[in-house]
Coordinates of C-alpha atoms in Angstrom, one line a residue:
X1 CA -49.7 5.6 -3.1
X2 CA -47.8 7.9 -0.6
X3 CA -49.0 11.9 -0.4
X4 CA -46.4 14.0 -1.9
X5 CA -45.8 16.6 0.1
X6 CA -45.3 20.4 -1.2
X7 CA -41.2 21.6 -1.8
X8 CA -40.0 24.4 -0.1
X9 CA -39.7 26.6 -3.5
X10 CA -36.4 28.4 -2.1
X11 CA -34.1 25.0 -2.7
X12 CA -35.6 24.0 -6.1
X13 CA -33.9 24.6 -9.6
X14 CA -36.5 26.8 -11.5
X15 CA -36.8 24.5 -14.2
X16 CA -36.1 20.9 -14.9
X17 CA -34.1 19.5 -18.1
X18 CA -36.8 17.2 -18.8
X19 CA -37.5 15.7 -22.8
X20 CA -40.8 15.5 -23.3
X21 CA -40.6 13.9 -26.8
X22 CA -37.5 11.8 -27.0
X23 CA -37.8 7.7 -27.5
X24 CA -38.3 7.1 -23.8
X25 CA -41.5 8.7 -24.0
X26 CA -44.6 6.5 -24.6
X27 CA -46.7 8.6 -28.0
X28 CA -50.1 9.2 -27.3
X29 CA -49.5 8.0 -23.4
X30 CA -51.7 10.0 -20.6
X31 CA -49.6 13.4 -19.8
X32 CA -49.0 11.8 -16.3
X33 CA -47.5 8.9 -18.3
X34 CA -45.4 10.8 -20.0
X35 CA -44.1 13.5 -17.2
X36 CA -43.6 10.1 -15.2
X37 CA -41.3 8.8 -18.3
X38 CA -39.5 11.6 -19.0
X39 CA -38.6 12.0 -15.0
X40 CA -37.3 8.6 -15.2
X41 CA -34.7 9.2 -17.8
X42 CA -33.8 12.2 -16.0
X43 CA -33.0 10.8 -12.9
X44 CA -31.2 7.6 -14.7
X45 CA -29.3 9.1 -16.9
X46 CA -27.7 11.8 -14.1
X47 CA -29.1 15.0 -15.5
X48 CA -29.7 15.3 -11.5
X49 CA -28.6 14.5 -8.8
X50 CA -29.3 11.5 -6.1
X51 CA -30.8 14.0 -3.1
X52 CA -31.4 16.9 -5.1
X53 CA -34.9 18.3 -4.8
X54 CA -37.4 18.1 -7.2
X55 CA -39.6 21.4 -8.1
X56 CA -43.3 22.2 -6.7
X57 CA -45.6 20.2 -8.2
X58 CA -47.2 23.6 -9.3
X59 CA -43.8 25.3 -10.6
X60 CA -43.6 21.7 -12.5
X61 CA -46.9 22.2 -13.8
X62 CA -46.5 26.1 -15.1
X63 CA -43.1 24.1 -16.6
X64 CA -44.5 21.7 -18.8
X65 CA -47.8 22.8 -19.4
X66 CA -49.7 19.5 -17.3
X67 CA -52.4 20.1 -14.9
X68 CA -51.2 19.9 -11.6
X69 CA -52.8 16.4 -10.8
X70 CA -51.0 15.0 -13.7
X71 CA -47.3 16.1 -12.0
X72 CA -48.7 14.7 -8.4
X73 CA -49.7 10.9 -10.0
X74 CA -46.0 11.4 -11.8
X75 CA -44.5 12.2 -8.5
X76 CA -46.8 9.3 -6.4
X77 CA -45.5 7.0 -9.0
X78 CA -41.6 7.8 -8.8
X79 CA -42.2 7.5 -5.0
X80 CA -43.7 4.4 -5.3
X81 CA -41.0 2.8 -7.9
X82 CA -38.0 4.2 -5.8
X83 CA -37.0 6.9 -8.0
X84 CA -37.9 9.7 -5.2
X85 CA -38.5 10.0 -1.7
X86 CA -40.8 12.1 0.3
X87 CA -41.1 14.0 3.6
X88 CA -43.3 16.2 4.7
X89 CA -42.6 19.3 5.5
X90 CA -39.2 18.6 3.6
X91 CA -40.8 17.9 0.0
X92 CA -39.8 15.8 -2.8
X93 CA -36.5 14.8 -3.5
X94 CA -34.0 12.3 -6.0
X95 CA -34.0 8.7 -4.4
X96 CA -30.1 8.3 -2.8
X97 CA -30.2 5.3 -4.5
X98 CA -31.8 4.2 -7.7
X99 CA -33.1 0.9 -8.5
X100 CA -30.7 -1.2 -10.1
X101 CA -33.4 -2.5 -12.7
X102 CA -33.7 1.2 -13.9
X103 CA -30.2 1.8 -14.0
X104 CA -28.8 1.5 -17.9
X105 CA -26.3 -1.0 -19.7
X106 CA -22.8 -0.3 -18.5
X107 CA -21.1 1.7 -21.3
X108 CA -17.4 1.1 -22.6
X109 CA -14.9 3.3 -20.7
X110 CA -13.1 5.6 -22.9
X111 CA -9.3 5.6 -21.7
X112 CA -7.4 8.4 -23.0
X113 CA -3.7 8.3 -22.2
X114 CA -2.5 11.2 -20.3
X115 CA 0.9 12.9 -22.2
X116 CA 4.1 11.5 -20.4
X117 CA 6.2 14.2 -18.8
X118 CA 9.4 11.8 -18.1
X119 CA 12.9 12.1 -19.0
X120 CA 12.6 11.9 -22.9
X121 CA 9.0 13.1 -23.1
X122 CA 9.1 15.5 -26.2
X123 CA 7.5 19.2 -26.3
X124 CA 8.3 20.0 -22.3
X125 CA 9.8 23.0 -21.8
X126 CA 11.5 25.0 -19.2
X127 CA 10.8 29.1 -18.4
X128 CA 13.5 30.8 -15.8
X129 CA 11.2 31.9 -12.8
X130 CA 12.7 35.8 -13.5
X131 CA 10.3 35.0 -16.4
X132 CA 7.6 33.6 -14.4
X133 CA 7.4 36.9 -12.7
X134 CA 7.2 39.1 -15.3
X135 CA 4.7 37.0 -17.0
X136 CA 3.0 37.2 -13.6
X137 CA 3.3 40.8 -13.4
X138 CA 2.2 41.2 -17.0
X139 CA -0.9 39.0 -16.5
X140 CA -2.2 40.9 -13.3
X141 CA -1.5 44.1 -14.6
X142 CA -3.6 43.3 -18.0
X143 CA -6.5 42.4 -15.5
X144 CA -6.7 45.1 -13.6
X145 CA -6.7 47.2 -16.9
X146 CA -9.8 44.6 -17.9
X147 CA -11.0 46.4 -20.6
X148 CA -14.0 46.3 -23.0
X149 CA -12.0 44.3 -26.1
X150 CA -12.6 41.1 -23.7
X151 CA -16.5 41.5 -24.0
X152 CA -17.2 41.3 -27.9
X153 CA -16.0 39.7 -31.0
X154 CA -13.0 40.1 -32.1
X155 CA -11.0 40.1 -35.4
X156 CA -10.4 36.5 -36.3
X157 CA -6.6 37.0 -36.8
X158 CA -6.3 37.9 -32.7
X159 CA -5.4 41.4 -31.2
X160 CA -3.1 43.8 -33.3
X161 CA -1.4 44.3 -30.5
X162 CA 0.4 40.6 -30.1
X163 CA 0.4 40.7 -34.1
X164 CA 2.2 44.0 -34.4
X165 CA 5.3 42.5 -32.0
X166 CA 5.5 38.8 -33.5
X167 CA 6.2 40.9 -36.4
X168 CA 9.0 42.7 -35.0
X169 CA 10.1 39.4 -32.9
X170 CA 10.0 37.6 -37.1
X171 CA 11.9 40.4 -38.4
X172 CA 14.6 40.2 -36.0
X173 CA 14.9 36.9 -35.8
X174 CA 14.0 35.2 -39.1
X175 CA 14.6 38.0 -41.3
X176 CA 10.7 37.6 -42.2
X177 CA 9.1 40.7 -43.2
X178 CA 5.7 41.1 -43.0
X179 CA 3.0 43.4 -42.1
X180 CA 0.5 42.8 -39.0
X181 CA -2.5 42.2 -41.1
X182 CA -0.6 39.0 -42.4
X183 CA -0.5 37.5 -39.0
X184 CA -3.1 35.1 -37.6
X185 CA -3.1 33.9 -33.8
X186 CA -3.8 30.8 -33.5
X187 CA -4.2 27.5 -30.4
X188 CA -1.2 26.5 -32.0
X189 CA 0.8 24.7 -35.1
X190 CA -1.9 22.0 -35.6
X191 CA -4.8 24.4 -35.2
X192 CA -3.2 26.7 -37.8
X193 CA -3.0 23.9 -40.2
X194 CA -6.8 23.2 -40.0
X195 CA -7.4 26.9 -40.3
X196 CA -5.4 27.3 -43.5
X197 CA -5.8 24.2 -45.2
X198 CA -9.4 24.4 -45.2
X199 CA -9.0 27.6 -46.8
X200 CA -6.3 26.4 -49.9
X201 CA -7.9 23.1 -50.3
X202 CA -10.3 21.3 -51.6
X203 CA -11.4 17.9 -50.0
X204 CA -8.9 14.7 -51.4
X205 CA -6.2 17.3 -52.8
X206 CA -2.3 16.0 -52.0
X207 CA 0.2 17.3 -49.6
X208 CA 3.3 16.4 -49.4
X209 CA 4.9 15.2 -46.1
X210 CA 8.5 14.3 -45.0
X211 CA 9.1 11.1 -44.3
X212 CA 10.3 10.4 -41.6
X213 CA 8.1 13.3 -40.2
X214 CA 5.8 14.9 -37.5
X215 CA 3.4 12.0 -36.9
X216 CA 0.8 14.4 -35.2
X217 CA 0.7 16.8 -38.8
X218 CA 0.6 14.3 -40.8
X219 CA -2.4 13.2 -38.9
X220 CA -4.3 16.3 -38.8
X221 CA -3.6 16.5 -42.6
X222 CA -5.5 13.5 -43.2
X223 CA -8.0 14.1 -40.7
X224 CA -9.2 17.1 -42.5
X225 CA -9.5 14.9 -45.8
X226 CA -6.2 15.6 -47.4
X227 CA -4.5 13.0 -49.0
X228 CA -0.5 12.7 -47.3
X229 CA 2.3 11.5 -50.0
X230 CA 5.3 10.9 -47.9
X231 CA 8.3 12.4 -49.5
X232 CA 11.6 11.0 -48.4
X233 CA 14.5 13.1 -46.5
X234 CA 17.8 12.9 -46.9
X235 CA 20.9 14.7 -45.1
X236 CA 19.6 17.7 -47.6
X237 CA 16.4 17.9 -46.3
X238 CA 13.1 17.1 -48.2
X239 CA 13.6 15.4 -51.7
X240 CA 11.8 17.5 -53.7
X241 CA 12.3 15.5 -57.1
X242 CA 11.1 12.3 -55.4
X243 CA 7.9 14.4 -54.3
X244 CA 7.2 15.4 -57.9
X245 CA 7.9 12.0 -59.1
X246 CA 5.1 10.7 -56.4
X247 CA 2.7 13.2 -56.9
X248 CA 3.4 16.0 -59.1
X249 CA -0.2 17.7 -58.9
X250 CA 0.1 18.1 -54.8
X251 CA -1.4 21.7 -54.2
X252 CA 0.7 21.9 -50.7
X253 CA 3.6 20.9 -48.7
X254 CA 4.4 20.6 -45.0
X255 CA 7.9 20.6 -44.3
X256 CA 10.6 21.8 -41.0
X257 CA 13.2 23.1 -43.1
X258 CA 15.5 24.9 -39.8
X259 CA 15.8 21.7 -38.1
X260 CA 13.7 18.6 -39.6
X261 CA 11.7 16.3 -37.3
X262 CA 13.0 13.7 -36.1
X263 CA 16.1 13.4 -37.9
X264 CA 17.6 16.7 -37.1
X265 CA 18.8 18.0 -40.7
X266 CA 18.7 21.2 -41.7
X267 CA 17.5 21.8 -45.3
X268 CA 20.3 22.9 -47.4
X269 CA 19.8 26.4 -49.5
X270 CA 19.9 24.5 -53.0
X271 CA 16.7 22.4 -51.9
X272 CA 14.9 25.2 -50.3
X273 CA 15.4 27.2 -53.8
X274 CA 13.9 23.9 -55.2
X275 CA 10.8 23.7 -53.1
X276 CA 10.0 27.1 -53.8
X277 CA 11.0 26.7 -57.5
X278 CA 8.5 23.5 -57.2
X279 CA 5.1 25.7 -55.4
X280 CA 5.6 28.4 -57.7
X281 CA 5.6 26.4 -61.0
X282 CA 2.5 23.7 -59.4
X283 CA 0.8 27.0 -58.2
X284 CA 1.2 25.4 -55.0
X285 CA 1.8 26.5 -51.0
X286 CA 4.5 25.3 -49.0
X287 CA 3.9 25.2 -45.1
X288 CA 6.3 25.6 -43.0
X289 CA 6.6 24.7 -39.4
X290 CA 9.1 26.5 -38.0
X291 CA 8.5 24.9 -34.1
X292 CA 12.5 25.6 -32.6
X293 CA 14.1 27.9 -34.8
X294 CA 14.9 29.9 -31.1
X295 CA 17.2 27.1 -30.2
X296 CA 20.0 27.5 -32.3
X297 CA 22.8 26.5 -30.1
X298 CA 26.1 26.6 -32.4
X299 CA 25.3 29.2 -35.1
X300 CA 23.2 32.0 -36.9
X301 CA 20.2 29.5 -38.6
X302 CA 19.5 29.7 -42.6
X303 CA 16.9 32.5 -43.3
X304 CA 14.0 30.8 -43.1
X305 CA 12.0 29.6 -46.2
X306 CA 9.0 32.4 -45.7
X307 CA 11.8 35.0 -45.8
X308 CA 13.7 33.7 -49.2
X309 CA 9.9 33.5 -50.9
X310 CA 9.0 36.7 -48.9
X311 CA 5.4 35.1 -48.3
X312 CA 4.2 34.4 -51.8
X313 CA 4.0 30.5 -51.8
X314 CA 5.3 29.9 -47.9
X315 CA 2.7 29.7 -45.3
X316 CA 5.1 30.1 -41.6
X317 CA 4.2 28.8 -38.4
X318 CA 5.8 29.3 -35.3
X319 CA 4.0 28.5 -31.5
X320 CA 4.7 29.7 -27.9
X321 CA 4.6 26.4 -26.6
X322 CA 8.0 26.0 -26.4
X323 CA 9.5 29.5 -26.2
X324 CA 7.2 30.3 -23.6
X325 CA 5.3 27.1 -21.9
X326 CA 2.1 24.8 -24.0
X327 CA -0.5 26.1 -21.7
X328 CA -0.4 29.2 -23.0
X329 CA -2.0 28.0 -26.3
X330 CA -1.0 30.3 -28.6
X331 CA 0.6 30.1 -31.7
X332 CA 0.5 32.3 -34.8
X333 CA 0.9 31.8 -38.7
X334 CA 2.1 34.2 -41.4
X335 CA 0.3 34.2 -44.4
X336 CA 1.1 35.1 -48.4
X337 CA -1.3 38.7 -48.6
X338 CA -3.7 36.9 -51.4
X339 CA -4.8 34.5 -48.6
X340 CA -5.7 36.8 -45.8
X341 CA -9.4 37.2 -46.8
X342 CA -9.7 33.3 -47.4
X343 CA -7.9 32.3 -44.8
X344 CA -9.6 34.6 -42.1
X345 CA -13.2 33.6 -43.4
X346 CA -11.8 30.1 -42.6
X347 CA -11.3 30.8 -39.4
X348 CA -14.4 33.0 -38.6
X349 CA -16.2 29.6 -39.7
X350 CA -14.3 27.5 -37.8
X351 CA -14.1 29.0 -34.4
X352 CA -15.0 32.8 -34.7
X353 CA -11.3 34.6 -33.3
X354 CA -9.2 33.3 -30.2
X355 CA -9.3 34.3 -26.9
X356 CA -7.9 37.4 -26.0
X357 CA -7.3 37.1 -22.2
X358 CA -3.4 36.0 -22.3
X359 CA -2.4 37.8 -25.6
X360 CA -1.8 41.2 -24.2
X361 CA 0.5 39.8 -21.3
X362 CA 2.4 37.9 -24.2
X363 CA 2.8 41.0 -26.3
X364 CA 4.5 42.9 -23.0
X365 CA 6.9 40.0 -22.4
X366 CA 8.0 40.6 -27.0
X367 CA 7.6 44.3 -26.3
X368 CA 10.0 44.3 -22.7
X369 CA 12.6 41.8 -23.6
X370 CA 11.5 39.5 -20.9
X371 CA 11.3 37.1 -23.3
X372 CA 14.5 37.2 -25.6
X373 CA 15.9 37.6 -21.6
X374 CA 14.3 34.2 -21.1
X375 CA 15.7 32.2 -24.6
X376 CA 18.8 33.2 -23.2
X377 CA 18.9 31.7 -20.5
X378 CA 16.5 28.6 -21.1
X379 CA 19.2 28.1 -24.2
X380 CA 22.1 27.6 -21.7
X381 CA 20.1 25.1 -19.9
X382 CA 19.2 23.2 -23.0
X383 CA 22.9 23.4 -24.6
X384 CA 24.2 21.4 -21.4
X385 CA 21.1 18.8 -20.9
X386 CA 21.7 18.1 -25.0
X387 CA 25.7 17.5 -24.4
X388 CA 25.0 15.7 -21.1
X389 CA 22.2 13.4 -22.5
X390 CA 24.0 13.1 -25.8
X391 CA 27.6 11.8 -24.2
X392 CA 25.8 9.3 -21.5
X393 CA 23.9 8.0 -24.0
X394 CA 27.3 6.8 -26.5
X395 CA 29.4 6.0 -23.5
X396 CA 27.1 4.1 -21.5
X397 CA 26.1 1.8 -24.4
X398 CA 29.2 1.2 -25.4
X399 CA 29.0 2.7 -28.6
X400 CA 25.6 0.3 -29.8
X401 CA 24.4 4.1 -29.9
X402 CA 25.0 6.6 -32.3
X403 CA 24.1 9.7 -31.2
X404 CA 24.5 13.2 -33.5
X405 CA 24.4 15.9 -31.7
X406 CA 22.0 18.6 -33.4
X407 CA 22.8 22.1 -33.3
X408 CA 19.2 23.6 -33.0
X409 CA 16.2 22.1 -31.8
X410 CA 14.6 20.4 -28.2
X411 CA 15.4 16.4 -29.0
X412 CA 18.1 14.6 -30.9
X413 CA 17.8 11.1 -32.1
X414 CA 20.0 8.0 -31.1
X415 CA 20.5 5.3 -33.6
X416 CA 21.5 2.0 -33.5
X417 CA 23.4 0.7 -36.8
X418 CA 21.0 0.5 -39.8
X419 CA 21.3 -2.9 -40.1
X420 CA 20.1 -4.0 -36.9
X421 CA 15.9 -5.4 -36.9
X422 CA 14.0 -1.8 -35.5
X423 CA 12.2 -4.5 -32.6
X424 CA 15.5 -4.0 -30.6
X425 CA 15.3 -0.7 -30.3
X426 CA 11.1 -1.1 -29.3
X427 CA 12.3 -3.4 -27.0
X428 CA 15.1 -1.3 -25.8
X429 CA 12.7 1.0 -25.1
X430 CA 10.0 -0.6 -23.4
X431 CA 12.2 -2.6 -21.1
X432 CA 13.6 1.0 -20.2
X433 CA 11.1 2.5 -19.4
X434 CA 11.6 5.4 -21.5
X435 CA 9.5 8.0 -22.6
X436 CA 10.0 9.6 -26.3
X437 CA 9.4 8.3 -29.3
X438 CA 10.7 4.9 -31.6
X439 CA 12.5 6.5 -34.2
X440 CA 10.3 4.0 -36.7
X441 CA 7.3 5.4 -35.3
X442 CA 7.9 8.2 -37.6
X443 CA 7.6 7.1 -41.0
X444 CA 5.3 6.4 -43.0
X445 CA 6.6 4.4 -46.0
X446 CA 10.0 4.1 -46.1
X447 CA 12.4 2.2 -44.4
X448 CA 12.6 3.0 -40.7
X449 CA 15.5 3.4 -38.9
X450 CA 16.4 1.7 -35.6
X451 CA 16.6 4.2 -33.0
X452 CA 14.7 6.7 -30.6
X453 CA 13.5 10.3 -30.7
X454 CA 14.3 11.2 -27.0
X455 CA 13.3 14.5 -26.0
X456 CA 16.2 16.8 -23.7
X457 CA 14.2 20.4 -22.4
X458 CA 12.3 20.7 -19.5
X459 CA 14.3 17.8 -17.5
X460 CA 15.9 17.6 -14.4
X461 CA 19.7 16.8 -15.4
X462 CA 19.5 14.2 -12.6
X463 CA 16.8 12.4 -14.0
X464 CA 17.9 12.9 -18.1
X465 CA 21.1 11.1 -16.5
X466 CA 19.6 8.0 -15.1
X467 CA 17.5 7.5 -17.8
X468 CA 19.9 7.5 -20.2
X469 CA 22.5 5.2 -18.7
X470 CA 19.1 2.7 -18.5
X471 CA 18.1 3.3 -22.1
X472 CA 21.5 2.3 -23.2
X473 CA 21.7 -0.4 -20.8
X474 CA 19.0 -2.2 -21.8
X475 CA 19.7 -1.4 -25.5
X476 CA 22.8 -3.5 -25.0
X477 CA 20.7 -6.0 -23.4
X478 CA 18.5 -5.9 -26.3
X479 CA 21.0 -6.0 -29.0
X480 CA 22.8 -8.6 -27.1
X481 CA 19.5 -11.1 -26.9
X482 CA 19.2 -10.7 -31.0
X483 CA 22.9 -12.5 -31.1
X484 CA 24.6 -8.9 -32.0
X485 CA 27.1 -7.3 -29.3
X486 CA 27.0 -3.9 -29.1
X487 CA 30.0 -2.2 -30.8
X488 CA 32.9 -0.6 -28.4
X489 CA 33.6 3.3 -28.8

């Protein structure tokens, strides 16, 4: 066998991640044995890399505990078998290439799909570069300030700071009241329902769900081992006496009561008084996910169902994602004051408290008015892309498309008659091109309607324009192949 030379100790890792003890290692084998097994699955399985250098044997030895002429017979034998490579003067190093009899089955490729940012795509946003600066501004100016709050724990509700001004922004916006300590920061909507269902629930409990309704809730609902019992909307909103018919012992509901997803309805003030009526009688919690309240575009919204129940049964949750941009990750949740210990112990379990680097720049841009300044604006932009997108969309297919346009909110839905087989619009859709979502894709048991959820903020007018006139193209197309023309306007 080849001499191994000695490693300069200056370009050597202090310590290897080598398992001693794992399956790969023979029991009862000679330590050289062993140190030469354990090398092997190293090197194969990429824990280093091909040309890096590999320790002393001495520093090797003090490592593992060996003798030093048990790591030298472990090195000569990954010399030997083409695992390592030697020169002297130089020392040891990872073979550039590794033989292919050593190298390990070829695993399944996991192929996650990206989110789609096209004309359509739902949840982008827009923020005016006047805010950009700020936000800039804001950010730097919290960093140079770096102070000592960023190096421990902190509360598992967020900073005060943040807390005290979503308050004031809730107040004057949604006519919630409700102190700072009722406030919890969260990564956003779905995070805060993790957080406080695992904290009212137990494990196969009920919750009831619209239906249609936000696919990704209902998912994380189940996913934390509730059971979902879709609940059917009307133009009303939720209908809460077909909920307590399907499952009147449901400890919770999840509702968007300010401007329902997908179908756009805003739940009237005779079934909101129901709801509540409904959690306070089942000693249940109603959450609500009130995602675009800001974009109100024709009128002053309905008080919002945390402020009629003044947080004793309503659970509110509202994000920066799309007031602000999604990267921030940060959303929040007002809680009922007899689940701020249970609900905060939930979260010091689940993920200790949030960060804390962003929060104080988001508390200057509440605090400054940078970003009411920026809904504003953002608004106007959103206003004309919904008109635009909504008018291209009914002329250019000839009236196949019905398109209602809402009067809050970021998408809008466009529906072909309800008699019409929901494939054309799938296929409308797919021979388009188009991103956002089949209006079907959204429910869970009833009868879905033939349509699309298409998505209007964050796109370039010039691209939301030629995307619609194809969508409705090709739904004509489609409508036409299934032996119904479309219906002139």
């Amino acid at each position: 066998m080849q001499k191994i030379p000695t490693n300069s100790s200056s370009r050597t890792k202090p310590e290897l991640p080598l398992d001693l003890t794992g399956p790969h290692v023979t029991a009862g084998a000679s330590a050289a044995h062993r140190l030469y097994q354990a090398l092997c699955e190293m090197i194969v399985s990429g824990l280093v890399r091909p040309g890096e250098p590999l320790p002393p044997s001495r520093t090797l030895a003090r490592q593992t505990g060996f003798r030093r002429n048990a790591v030298v017979t472990a090195y000569e034998r990954l010399i030997a078998d083409g695992f390592a490579d030697a020169t002297v003067g130089s020392g040891t190093f990872v073979a550039a290439r590794i033989p292919k009899r050593a190298a390990e089955p070829n695993k399944p490729k996991v192929v996650l799909e990206a989110p789609k940012q096209g004309a359509f795509a739902l949840g982008c946003t827009h923020i005016d570069e006047r805010a950009v600066q700020r936000f800039r501004a804001f950010v730097g100016r919290r960093m140079r300030a770096f102070g000592t709050e960023h190096l421990h724990y902190g509360d598992p509700r967020g900073s005060r700071e943040l807390r005290v001004a979503i308050a004031d922004h809730l107040l004057s916006a949604r006519g919630l009241r409700c102190d700072p300590d009722q406030i919890m920061l969260t990564s956003g909507t779905l995070h805060a329902l993790r957080i406080v269902l695992s904290a009212i629930l137990k494990s196969g409990d009920q919750v009831w769900c619209e239906d249609p309704g936000y696919p990704a809730a209902r998912k994380t609902i189940a996913h934390c081992g509730y059971r979902t019992v879709p609940v059917a909307v009307d133009e009303h909103g939720m209908r809460v006496a077909k909920g307590r018919i399907a499952a009147p012992s449901a400890r919770a509901a999840y509702v968007t009561p300010s401007h329902q997803f997908p179908l756009g309805v805003q739940m009237s003030m005779p079934r909101r008084l129901e709801l509540l009526d409904w959690a306070k009688q089942a000693g249940a919690f109603v959450l609500e996910d009130d995602y675009d309240s800001e974009f109100r575009y024709d009128s002053a919204p309905l008080m919002s169902l945390a402020g009629i129940d003044r947080l004793q049964r309503v659970i509110y949750l509202g994000t920066f994602a799309k007031t602000l941009f999604p990267g921030l990750r940060i959303g929040y949740c007002a809680l009922p004051e007899r689940l701020i210990a249970e609900v905060t112990a939930a979260r010091a379990a689940l993920d200790r408290f949030p960060g804390t680097l962003m929060e104080g720049a988001v508390a200057d841009m509440l605090n400054s008015g940078a970003f009411a300044a920026n809904l504003k604006r953002v608004r106007k932009l959103y206003r004309e892309a919904r008109d635009v997108l909504a008018e291209r969309l009914e002329v250019a297919s000839g009236g196949a498309l019905s398109v209602p346009v809402p009067s809050q909110g970021l998408h809008l839905v466009a529906r072909f008659d309800p008699a019409v087989d929901p494939a054309v619009a799938a296929h409308a859709k797919q021979a388009a091109r188009a991103e956002g979502w089949l209006l079907a894709d959204t429910y869970s048991r009833g009868r879905p309607l033939p349509g699309f959820v298409l998505g209007f903020s964050g796109h370039p007018m010039p691209q939301l324009v030629a995307s619609a006139e194809r969508l409705a193209r090709e739904s004509r197309a489609a409508l036409a192949a299934k032996g119904k023309p479309a219906r002139r306007a």
